[in-house]
JSON list of C-alpha atoms in Angstrom, two decimals:
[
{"chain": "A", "resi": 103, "resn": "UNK", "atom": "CA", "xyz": [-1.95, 6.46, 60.70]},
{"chain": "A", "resi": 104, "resn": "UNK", "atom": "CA", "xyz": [-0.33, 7.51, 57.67]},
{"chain": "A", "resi": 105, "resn": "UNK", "atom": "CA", "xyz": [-0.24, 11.19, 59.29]},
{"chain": "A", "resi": 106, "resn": "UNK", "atom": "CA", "xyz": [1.96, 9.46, 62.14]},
{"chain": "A", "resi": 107, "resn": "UNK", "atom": "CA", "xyz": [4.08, 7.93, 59.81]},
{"chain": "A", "resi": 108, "resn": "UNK", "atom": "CA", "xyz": [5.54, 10.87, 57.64]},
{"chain": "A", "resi": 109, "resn": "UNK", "atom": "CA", "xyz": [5.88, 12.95, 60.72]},
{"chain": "A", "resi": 110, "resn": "UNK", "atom": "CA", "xyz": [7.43, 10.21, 62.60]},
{"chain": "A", "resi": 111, "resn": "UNK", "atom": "CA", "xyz": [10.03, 9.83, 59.51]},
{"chain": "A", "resi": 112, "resn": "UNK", "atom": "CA", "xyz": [10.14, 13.54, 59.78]},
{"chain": "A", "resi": 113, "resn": "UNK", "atom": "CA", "xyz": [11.43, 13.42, 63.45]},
{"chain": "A", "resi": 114, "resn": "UNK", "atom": "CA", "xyz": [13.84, 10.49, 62.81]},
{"chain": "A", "resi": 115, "resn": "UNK", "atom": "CA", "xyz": [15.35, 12.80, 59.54]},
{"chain": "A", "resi": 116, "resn": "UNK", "atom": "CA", "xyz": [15.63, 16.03, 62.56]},
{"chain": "A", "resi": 117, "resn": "UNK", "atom": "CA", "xyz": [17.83, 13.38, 64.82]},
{"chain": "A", "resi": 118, "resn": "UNK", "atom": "CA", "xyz": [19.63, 12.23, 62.57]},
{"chain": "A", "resi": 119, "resn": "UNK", "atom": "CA", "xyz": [20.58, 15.83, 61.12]},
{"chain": "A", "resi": 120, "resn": "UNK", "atom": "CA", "xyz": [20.74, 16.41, 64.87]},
{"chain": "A", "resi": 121, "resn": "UNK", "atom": "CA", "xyz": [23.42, 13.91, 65.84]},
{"chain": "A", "resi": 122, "resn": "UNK", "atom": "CA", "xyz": [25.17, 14.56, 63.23]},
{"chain": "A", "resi": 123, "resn": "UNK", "atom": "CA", "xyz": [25.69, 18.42, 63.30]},
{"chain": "A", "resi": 124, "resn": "UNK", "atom": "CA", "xyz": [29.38, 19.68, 63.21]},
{"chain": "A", "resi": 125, "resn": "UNK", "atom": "CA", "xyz": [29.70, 21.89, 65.19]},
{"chain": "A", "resi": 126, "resn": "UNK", "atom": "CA", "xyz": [33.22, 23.17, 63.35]},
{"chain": "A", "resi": 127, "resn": "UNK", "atom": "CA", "xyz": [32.08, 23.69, 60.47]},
{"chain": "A", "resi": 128, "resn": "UNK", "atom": "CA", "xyz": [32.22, 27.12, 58.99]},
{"chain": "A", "resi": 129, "resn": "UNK", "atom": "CA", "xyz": [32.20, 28.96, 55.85]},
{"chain": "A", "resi": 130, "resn": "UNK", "atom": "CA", "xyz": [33.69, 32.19, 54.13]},
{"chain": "A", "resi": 131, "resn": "UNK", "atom": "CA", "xyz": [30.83, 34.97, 53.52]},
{"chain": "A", "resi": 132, "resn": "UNK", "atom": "CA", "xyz": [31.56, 38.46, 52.21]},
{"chain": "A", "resi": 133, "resn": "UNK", "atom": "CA", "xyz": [29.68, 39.92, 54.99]},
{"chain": "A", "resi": 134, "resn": "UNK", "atom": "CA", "xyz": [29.55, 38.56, 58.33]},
{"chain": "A", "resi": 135, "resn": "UNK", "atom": "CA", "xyz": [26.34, 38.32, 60.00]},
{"chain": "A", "resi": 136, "resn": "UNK", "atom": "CA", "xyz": [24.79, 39.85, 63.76]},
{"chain": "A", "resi": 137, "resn": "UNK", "atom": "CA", "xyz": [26.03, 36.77, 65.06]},
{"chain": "A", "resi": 138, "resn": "UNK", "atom": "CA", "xyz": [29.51, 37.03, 63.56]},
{"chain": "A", "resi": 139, "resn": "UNK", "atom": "CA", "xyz": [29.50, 40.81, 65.26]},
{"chain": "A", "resi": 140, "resn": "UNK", "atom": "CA", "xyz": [29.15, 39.77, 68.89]},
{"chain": "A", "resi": 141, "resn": "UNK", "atom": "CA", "xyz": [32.37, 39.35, 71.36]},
{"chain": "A", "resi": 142, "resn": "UNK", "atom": "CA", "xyz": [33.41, 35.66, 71.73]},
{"chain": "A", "resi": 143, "resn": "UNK", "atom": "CA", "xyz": [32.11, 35.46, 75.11]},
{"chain": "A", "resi": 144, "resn": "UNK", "atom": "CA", "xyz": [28.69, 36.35, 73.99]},
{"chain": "A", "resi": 145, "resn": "UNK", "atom": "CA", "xyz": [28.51, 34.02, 70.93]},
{"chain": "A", "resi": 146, "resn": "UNK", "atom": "CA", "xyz": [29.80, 31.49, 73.33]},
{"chain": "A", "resi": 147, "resn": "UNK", "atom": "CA", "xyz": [26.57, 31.70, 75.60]},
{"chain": "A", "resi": 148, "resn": "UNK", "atom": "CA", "xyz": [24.98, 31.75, 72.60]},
{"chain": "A", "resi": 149, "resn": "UNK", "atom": "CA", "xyz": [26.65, 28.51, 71.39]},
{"chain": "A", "resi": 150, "resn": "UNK", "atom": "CA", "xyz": [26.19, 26.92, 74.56]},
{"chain": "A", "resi": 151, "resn": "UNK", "atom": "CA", "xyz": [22.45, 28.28, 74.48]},
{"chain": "A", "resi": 152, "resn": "UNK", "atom": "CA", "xyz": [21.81, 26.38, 71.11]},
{"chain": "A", "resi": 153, "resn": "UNK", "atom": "CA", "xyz": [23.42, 23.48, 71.98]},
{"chain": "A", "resi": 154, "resn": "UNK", "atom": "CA", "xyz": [20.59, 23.01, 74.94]},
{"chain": "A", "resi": 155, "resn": "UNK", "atom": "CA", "xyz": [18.31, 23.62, 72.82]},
{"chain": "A", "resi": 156, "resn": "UNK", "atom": "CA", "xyz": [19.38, 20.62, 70.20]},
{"chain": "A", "resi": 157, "resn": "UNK", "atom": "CA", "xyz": [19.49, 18.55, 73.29]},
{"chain": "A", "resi": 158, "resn": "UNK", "atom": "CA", "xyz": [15.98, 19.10, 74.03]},
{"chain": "A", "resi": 159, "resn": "UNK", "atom": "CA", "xyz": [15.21, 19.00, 70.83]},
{"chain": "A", "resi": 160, "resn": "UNK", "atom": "CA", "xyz": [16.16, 15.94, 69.64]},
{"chain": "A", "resi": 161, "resn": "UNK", "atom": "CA", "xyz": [15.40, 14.56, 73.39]},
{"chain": "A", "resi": 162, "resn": "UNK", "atom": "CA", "xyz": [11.42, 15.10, 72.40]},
{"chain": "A", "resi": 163, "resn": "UNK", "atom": "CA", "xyz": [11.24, 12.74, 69.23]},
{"chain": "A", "resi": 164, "resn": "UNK", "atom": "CA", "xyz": [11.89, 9.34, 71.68]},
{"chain": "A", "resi": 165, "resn": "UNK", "atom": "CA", "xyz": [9.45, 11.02, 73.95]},
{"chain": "A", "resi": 166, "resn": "UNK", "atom": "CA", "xyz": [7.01, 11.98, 71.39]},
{"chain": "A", "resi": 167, "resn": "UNK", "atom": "CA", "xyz": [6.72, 8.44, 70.12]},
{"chain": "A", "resi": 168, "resn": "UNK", "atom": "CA", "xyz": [5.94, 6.51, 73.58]},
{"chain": "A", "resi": 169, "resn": "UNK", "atom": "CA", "xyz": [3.28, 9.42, 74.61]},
{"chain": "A", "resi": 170, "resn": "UNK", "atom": "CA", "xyz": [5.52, 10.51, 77.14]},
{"chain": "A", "resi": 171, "resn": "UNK", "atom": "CA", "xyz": [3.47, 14.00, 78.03]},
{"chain": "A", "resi": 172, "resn": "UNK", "atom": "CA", "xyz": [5.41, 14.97, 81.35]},
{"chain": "A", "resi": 173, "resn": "UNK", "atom": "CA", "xyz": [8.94, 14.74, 79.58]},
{"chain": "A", "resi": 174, "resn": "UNK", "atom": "CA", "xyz": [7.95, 16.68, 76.68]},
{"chain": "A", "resi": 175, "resn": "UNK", "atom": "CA", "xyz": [6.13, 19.24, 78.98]},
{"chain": "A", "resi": 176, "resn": "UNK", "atom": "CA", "xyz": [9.42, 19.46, 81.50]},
{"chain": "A", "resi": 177, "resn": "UNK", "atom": "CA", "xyz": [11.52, 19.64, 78.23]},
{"chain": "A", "resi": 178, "resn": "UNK", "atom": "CA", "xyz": [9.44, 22.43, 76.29]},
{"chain": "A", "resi": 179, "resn": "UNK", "atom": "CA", "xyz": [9.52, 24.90, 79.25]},
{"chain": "A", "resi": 180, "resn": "UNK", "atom": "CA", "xyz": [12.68, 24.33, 79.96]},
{"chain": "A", "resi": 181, "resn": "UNK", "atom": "CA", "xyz": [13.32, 25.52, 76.54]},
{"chain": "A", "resi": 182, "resn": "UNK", "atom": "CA", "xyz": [10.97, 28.37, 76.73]},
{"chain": "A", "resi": 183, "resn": "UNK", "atom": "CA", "xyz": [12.68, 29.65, 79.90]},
{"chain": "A", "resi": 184, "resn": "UNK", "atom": "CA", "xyz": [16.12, 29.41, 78.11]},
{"chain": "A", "resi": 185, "resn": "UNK", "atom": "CA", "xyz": [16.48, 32.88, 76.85]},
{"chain": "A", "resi": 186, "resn": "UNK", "atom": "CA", "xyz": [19.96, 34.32, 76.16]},
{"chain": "A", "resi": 187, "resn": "UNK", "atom": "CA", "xyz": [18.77, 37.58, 77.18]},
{"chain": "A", "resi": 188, "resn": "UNK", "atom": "CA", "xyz": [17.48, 36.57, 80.64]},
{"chain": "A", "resi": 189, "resn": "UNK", "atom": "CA", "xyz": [20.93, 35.04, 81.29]},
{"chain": "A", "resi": 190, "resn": "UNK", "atom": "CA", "xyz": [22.57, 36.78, 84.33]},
{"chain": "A", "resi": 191, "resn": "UNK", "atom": "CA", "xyz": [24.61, 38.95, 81.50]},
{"chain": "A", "resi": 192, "resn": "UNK", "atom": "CA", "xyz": [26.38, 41.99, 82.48]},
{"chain": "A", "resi": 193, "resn": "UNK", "atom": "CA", "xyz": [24.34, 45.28, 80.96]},
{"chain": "A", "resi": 194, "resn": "UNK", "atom": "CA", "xyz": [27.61, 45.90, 78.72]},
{"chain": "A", "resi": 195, "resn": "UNK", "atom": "CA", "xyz": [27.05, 42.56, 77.07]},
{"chain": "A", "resi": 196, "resn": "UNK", "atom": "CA", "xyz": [23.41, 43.40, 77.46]},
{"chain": "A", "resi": 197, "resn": "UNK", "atom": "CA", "xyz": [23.68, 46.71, 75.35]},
{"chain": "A", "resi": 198, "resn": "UNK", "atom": "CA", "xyz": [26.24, 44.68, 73.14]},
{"chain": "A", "resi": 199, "resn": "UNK", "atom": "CA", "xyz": [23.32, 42.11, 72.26]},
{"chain": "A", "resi": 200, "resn": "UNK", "atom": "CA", "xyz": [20.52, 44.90, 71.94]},
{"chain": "A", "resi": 201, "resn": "UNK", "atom": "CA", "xyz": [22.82, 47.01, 69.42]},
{"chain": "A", "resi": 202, "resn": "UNK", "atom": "CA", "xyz": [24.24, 43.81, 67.27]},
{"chain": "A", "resi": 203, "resn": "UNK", "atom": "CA", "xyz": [21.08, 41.65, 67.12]},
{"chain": "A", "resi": 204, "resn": "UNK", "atom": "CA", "xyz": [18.02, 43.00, 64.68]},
{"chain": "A", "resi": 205, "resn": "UNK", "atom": "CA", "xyz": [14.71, 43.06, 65.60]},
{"chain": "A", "resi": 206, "resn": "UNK", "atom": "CA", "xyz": [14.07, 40.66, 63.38]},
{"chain": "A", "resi": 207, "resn": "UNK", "atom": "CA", "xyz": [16.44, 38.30, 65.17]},
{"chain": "A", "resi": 208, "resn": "UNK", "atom": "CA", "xyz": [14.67, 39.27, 68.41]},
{"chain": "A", "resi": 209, "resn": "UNK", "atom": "CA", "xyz": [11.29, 38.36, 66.95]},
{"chain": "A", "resi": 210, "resn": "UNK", "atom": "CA", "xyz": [12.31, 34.99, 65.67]},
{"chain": "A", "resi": 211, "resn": "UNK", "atom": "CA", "xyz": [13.88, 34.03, 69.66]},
{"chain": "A", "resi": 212, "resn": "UNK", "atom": "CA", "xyz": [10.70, 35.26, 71.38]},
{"chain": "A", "resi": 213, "resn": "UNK", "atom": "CA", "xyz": [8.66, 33.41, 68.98]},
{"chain": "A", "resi": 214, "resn": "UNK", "atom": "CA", "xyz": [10.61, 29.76, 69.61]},
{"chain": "A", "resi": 215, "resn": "UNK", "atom": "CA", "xyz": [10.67, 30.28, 73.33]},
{"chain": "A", "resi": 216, "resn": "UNK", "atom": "CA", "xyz": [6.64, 30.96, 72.53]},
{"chain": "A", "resi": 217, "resn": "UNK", "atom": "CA", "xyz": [6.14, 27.84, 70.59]},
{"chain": "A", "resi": 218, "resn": "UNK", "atom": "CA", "xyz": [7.94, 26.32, 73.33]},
{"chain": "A", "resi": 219, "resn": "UNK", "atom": "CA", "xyz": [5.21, 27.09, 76.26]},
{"chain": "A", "resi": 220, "resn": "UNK", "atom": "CA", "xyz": [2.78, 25.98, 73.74]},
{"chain": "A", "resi": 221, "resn": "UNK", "atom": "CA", "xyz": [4.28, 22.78, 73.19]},
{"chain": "A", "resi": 222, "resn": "UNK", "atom": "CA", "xyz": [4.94, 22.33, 76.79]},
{"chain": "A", "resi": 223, "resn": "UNK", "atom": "CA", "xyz": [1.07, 23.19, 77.07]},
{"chain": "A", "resi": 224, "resn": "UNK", "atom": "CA", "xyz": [-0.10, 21.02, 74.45]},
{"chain": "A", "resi": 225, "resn": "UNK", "atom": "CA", "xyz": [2.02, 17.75, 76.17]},
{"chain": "A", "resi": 226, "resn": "UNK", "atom": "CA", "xyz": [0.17, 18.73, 79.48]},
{"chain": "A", "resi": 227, "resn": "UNK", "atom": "CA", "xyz": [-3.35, 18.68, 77.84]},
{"chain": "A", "resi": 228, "resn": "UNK", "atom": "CA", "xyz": [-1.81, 15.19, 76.18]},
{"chain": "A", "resi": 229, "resn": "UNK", "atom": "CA", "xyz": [-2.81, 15.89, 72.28]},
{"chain": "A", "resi": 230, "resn": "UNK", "atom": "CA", "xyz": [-0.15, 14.51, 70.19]},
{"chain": "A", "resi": 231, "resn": "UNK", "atom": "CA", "xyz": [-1.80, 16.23, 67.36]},
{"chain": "A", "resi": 232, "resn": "UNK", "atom": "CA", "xyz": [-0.92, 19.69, 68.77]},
{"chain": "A", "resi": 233, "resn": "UNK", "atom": "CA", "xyz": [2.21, 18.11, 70.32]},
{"chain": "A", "resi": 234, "resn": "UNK", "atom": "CA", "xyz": [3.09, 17.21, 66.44]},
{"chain": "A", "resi": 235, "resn": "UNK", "atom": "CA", "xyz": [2.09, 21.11, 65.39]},
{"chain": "A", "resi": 236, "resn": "UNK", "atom": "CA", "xyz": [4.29, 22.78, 67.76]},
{"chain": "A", "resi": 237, "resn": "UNK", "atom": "CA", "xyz": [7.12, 20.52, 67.42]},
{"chain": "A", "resi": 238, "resn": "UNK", "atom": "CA", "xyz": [7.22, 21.21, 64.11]},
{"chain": "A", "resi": 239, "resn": "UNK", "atom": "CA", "xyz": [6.48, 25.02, 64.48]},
{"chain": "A", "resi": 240, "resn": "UNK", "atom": "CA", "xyz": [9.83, 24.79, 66.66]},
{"chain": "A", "resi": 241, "resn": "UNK", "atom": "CA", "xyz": [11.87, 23.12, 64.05]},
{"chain": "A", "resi": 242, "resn": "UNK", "atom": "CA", "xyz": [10.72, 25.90, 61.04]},
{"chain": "A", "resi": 243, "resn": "UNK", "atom": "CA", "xyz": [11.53, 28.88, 63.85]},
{"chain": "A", "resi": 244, "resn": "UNK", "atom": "CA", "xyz": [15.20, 27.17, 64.26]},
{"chain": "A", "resi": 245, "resn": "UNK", "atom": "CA", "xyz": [15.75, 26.68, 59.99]},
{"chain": "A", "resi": 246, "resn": "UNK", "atom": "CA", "xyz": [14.01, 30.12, 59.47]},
{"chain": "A", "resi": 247, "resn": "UNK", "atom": "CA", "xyz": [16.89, 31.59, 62.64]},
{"chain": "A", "resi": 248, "resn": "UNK", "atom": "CA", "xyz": [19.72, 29.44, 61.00]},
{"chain": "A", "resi": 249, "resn": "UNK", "atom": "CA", "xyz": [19.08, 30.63, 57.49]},
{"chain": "A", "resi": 250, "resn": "UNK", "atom": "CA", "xyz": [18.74, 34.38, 58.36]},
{"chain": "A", "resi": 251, "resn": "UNK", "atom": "CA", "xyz": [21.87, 34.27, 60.94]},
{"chain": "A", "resi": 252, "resn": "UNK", "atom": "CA", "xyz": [23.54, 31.25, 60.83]},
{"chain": "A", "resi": 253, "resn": "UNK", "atom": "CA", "xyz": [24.44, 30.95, 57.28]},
{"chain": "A", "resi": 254, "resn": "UNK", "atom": "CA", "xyz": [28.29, 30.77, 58.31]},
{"chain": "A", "resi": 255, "resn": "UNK", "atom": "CA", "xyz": [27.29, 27.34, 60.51]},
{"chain": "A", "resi": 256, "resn": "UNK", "atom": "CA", "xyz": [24.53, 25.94, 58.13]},
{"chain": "A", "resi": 257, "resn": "UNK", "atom": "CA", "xyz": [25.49, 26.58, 54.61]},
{"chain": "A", "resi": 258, "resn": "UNK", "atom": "CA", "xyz": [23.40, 24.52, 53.30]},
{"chain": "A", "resi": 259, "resn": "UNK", "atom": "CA", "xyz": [20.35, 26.86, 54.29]},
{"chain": "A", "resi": 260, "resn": "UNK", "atom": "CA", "xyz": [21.23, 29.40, 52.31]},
{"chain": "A", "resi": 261, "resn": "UNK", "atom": "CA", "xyz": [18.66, 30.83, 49.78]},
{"chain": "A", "resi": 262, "resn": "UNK", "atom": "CA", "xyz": [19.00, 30.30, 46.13]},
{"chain": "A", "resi": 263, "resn": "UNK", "atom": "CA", "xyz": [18.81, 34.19, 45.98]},
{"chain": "A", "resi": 264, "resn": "UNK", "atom": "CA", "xyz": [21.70, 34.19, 48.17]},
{"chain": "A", "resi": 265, "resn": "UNK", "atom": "CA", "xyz": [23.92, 32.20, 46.29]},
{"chain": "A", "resi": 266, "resn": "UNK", "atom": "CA", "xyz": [23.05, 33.38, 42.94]},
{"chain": "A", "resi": 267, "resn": "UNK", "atom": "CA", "xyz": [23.70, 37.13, 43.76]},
{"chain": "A", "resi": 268, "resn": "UNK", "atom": "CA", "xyz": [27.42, 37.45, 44.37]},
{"chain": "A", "resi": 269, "resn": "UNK", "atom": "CA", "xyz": [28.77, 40.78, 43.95]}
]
């Protein structure tokens, strides 16, 4: 019981953070990240991509709590079928997203949309224990995404390395 407790403070802490994300905000780096790099109609998909994804996200905690299986199922693979890259993009924004993006950036996206399935899998199979796992595993892929690539949105994920070494 105690188990459900912390992790059900955890999830009201994500909607919270959720609902209350500005969207505006944005900081000065020296360097601008992959992200930064791509055209504005590609960071717009990308933008509009995210954006989905908090919706779902924070759509599963309500869900979650009242053992509703089928809603976090249909939300999880609608998340895991959400990839930017399957878009109907035009292969010039294709190559632009294949030549900006890292591999490691690559890695993290096909490992949410992953997690996803799994969550989706673990709501059909109706074991909130598992549903509680992969929930979580989702939230560390998008804070481990966000601090690598998204410093410029989420500041306040940067690495103490990063702000101590300043050149």
């Amino acid at each position: 019981m105690e188990r459900r407790v912390s992790f059900l403070r955890l999830c009201l802490l994500l909607c919270f953070t959720f609902t209350s994300f500005n969207v505006t905000s944005e900081v000065i780096t020296s360097a601008p990240s992959p992200i930064e790099k791509l055209s504005p109609e590609l960071r717009q998909l990308l933008s509009q991509e995210m954006m989905s994804l908090q919706t779902g996200m924070a759509a599963i905690i309500p869900a979650y709590v009242s053992g509703d299986w089928h809603e976090i199922s249909h939300i999880a693979l609608k998340m895991k079928h959400s990839y930017i890259l399957k878009q109907a993009l035009r292969q010039s924004q294709k190559h632009e997203l294949h030549s900006n993006l890292p591999p490691s950036f690559l890695k993290l996206d096909q490992q949410f949309h992953y997690q996803a399935g799994m969550l989706s899998h673990a709501a059909d199979m109706k074991k909130p224990e598992l549903v509680g796992f992969y929930f979580s595993e989702l939230t560390r892929s998008c804070v481990a995404c966000h601090s690598q690539f998204a410093q410029h949105r989420f500041p306040a994920l940067k690495s103490k390395e990063d702000t101590d070494h300043q050149h």
